[in-house]
PDB file of C-alpha atoms and ligand atoms in Angstrom:
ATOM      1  CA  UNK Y 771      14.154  -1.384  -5.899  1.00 91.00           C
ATOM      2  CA  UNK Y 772      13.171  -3.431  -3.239  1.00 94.00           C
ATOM      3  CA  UNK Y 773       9.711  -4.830  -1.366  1.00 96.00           C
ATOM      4  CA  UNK Y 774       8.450  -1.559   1.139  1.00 96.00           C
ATOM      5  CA  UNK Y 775       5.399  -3.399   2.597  1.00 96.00           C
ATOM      6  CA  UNK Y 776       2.654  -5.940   1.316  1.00 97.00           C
ATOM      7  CA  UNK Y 777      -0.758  -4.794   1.794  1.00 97.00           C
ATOM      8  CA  UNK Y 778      -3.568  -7.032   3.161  1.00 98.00           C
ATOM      9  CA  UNK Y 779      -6.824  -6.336   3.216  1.00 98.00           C
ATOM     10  CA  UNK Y 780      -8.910  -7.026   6.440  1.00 98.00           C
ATOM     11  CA  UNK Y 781     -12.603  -6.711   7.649  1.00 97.00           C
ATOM     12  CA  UNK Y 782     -10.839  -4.948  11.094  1.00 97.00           C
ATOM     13  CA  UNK Y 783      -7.247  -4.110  11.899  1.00 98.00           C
ATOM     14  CA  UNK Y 784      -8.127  -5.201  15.353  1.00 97.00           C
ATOM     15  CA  UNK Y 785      -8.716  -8.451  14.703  1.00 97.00           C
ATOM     16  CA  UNK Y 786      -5.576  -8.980  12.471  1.00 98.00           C
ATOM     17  CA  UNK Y 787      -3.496  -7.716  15.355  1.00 98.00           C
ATOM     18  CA  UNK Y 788      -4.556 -10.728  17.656  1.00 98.00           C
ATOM     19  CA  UNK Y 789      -2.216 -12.527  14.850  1.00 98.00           C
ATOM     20  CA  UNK Y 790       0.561 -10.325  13.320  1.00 98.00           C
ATOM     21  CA  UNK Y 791       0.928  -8.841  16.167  1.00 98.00           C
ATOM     22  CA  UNK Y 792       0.262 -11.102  19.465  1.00 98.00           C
ATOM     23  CA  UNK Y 793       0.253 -14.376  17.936  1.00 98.00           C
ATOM     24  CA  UNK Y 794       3.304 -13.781  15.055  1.00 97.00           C
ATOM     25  CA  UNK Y 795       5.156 -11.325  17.400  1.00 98.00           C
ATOM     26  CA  UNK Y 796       5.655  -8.291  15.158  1.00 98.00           C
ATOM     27  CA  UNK Y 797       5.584  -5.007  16.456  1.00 98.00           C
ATOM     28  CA  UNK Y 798       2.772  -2.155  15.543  1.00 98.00           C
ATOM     29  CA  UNK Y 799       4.764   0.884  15.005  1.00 96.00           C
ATOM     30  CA  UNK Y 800       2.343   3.101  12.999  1.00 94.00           C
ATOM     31  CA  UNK Y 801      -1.341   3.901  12.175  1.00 95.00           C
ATOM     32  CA  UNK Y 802      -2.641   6.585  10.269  1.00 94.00           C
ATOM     33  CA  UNK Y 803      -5.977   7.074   8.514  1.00 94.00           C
ATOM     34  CA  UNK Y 804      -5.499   7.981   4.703  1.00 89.00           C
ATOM     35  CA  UNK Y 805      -8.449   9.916   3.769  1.00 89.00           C
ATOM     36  CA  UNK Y 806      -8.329  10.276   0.666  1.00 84.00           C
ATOM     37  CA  UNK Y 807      -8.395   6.339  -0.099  1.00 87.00           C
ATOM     38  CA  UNK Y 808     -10.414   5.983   2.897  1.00 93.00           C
ATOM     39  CA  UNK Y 809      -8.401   3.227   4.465  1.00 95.00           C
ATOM     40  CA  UNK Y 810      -6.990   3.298   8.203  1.00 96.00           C
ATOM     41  CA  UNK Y 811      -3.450   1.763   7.766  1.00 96.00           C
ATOM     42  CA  UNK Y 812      -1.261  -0.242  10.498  1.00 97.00           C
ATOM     43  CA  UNK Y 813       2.136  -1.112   9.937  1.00 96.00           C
ATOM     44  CA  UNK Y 814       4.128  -3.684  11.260  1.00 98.00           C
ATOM     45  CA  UNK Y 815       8.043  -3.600  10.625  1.00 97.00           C
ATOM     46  CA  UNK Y 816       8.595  -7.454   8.842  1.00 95.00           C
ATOM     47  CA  UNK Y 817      12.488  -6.988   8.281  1.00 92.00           C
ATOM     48  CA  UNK Y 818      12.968  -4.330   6.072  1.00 91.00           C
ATOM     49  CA  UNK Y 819       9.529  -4.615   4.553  1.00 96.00           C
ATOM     50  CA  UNK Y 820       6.203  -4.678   6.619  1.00 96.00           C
ATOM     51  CA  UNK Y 821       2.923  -5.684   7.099  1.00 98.00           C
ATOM     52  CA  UNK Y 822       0.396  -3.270   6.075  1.00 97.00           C
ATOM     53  CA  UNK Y 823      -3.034  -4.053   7.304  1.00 98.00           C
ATOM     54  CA  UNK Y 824      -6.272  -2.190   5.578  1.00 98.00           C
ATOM     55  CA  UNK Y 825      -9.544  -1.526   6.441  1.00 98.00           C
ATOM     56  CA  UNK Y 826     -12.168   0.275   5.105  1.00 97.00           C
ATOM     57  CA  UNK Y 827     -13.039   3.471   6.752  1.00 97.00           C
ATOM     58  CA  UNK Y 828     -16.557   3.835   4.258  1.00 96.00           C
ATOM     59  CA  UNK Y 829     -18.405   1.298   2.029  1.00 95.00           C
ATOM     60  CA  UNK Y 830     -17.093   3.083  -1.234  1.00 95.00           C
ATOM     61  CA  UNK Y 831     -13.491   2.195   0.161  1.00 96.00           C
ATOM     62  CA  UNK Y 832     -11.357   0.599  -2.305  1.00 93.00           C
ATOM     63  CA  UNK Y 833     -10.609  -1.901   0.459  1.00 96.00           C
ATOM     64  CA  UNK Y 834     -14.950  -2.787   1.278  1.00 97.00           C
ATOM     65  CA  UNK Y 835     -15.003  -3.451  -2.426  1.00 96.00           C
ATOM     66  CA  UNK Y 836     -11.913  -5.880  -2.536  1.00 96.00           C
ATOM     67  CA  UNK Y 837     -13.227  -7.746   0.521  1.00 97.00           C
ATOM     68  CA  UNK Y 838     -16.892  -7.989  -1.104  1.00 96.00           C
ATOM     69  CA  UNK Y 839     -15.447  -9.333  -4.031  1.00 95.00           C
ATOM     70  CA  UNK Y 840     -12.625 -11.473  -3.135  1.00 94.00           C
ATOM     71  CA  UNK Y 841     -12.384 -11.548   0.737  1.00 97.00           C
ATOM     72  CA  UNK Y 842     -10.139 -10.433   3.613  1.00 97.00           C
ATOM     73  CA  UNK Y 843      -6.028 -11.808   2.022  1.00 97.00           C
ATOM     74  CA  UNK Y 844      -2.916  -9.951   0.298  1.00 97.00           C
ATOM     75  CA  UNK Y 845      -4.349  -6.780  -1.622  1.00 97.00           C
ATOM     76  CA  UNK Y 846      -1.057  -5.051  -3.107  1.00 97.00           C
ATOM     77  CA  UNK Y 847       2.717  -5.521  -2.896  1.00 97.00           C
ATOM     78  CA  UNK Y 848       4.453  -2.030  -2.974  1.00 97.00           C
ATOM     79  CA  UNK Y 849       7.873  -1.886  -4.012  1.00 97.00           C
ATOM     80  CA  UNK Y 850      10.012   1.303  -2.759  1.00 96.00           C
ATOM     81  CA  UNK Y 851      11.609   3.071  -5.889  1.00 97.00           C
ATOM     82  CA  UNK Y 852      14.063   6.165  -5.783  1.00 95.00           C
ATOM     83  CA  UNK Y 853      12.252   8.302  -8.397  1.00 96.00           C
ATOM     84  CA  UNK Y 854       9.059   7.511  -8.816  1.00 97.00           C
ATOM     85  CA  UNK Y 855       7.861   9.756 -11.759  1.00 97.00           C
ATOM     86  CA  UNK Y 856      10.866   8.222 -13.516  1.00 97.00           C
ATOM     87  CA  UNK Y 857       9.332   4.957 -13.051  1.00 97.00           C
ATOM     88  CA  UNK Y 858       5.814   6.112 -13.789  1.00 97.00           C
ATOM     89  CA  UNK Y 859       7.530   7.073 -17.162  1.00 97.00           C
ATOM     90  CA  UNK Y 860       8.984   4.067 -17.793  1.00 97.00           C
ATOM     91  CA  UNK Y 861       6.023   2.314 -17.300  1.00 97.00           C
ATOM     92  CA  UNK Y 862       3.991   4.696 -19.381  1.00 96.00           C
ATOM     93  CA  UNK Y 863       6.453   4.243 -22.452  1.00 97.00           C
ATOM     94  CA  UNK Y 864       6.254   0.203 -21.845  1.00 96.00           C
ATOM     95  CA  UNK Y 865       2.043   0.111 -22.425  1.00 96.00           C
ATOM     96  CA  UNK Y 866       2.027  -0.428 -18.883  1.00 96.00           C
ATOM     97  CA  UNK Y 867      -1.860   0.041 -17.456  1.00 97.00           C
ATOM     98  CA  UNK Y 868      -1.446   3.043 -14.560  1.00 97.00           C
ATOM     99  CA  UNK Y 869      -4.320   3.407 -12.027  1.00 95.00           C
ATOM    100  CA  UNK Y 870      -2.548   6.968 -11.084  1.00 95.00           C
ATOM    101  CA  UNK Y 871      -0.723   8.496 -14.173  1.00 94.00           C
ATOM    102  CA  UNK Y 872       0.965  10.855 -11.132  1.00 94.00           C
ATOM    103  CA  UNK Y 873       1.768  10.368  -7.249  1.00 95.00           C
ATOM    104  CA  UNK Y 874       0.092  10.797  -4.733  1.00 92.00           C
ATOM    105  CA  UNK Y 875       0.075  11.347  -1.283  1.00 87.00           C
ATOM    106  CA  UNK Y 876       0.131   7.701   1.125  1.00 83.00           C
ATOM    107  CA  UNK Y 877       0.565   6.772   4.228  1.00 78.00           C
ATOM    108  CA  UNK Y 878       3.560   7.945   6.417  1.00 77.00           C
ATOM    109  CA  UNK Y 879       3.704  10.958   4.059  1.00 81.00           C
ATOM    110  CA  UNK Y 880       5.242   9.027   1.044  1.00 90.00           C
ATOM    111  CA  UNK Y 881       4.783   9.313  -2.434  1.00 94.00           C
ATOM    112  CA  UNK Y 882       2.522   6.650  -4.081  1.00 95.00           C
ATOM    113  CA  UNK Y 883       1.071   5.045  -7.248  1.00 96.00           C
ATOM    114  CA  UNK Y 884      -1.272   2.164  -7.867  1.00 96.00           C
ATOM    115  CA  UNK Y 885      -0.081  -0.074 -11.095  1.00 97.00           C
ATOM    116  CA  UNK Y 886      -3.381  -1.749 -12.596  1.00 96.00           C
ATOM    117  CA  UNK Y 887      -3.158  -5.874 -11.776  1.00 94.00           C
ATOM    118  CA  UNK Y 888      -3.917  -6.119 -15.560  1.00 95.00           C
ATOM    119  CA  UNK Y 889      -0.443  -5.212 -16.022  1.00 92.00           C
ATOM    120  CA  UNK Y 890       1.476  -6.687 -13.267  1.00 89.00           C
ATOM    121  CA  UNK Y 891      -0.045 -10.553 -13.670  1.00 91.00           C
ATOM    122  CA  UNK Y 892      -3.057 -10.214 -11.352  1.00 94.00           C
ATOM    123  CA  UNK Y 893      -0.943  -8.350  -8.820  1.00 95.00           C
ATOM    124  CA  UNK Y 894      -1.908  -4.988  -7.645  1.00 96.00           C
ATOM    125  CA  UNK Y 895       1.393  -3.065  -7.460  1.00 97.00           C
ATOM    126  CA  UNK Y 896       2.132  -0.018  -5.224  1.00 97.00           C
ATOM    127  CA  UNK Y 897       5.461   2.161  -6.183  1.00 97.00           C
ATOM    128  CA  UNK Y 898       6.710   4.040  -2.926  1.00 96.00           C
ATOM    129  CA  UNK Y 899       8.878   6.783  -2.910  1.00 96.00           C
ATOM    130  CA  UNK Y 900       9.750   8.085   0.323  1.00 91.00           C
ATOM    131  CA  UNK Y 901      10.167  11.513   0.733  1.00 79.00           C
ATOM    132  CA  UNK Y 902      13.800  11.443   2.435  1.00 70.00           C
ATOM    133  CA  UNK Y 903      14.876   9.758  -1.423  1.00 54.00           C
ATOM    134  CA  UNK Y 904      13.891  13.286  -3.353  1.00 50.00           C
ATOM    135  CA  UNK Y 905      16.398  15.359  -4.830  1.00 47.00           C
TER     136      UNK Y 905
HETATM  137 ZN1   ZN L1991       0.305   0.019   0.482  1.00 70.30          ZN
END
């Protein structure tokens, strides 16, 4: 396993570039709305890992409800796994809290699955599988 991007939530993706991206120097190699969690997505190659930056594409976004509550800042870590049903088992069998009991479709056409922060410490956790790792 290792990190595959930490998310951070922001009031406009546009704004955060004027840092990650002009000030910090990273570059912006993707963005892609994700309907379904109603987030448009940029992400910037950090190393391996990257910068994802969020923002709400409708009120009832999961990402307008984290910045009402707690502010534009780090929203998820996501960790890349190989199998990630496996791991969703594993998890499962441990007492772990799941927000999705099975994958789902994420950005850049991966495989995805929120962990609930009750279980991971306060951290909202993101398991990545990517689909080039199936079979
Ligand atoms: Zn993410």
């Amino acid at each position: 396993m290792r990190i595959e991007h930490i998310g951070i939530a922001t009031e406009s993706i546009e704004k955060s570039l004027g840092f990650w991206r002009d000030a910090l120097g990273l570059e912006l190699v993707h963005t892609e709305e994700v309907a379904e969690q109603k987030v448009r997505v940029a992400m910037l190659p950090l190393g391996e890992p990257r910068i994802e930056l969020l923002e709400a594409t409708s009120d009832d976004s999961p990402i307008a409800k984290f910045l009402q509550k707690r502010g534009a800042g780090v929203h998820h870590i996501a960790v890349r796994v190989d199998d990630i049903h496996a791991t969703l088992e594993r998890l499962k069998a441990q007492g772990a809290r799941l927000i999705d009991e099975s994958p789902r479709r994420g950005a850049d056409d991966c495989l995805i699955a929120f962990v609930h922060p009750a279980t991971a410490g306060g951290v909202l956790l993101e398991l990545v599988q990517h689909e080039d790792d199936t079979e």
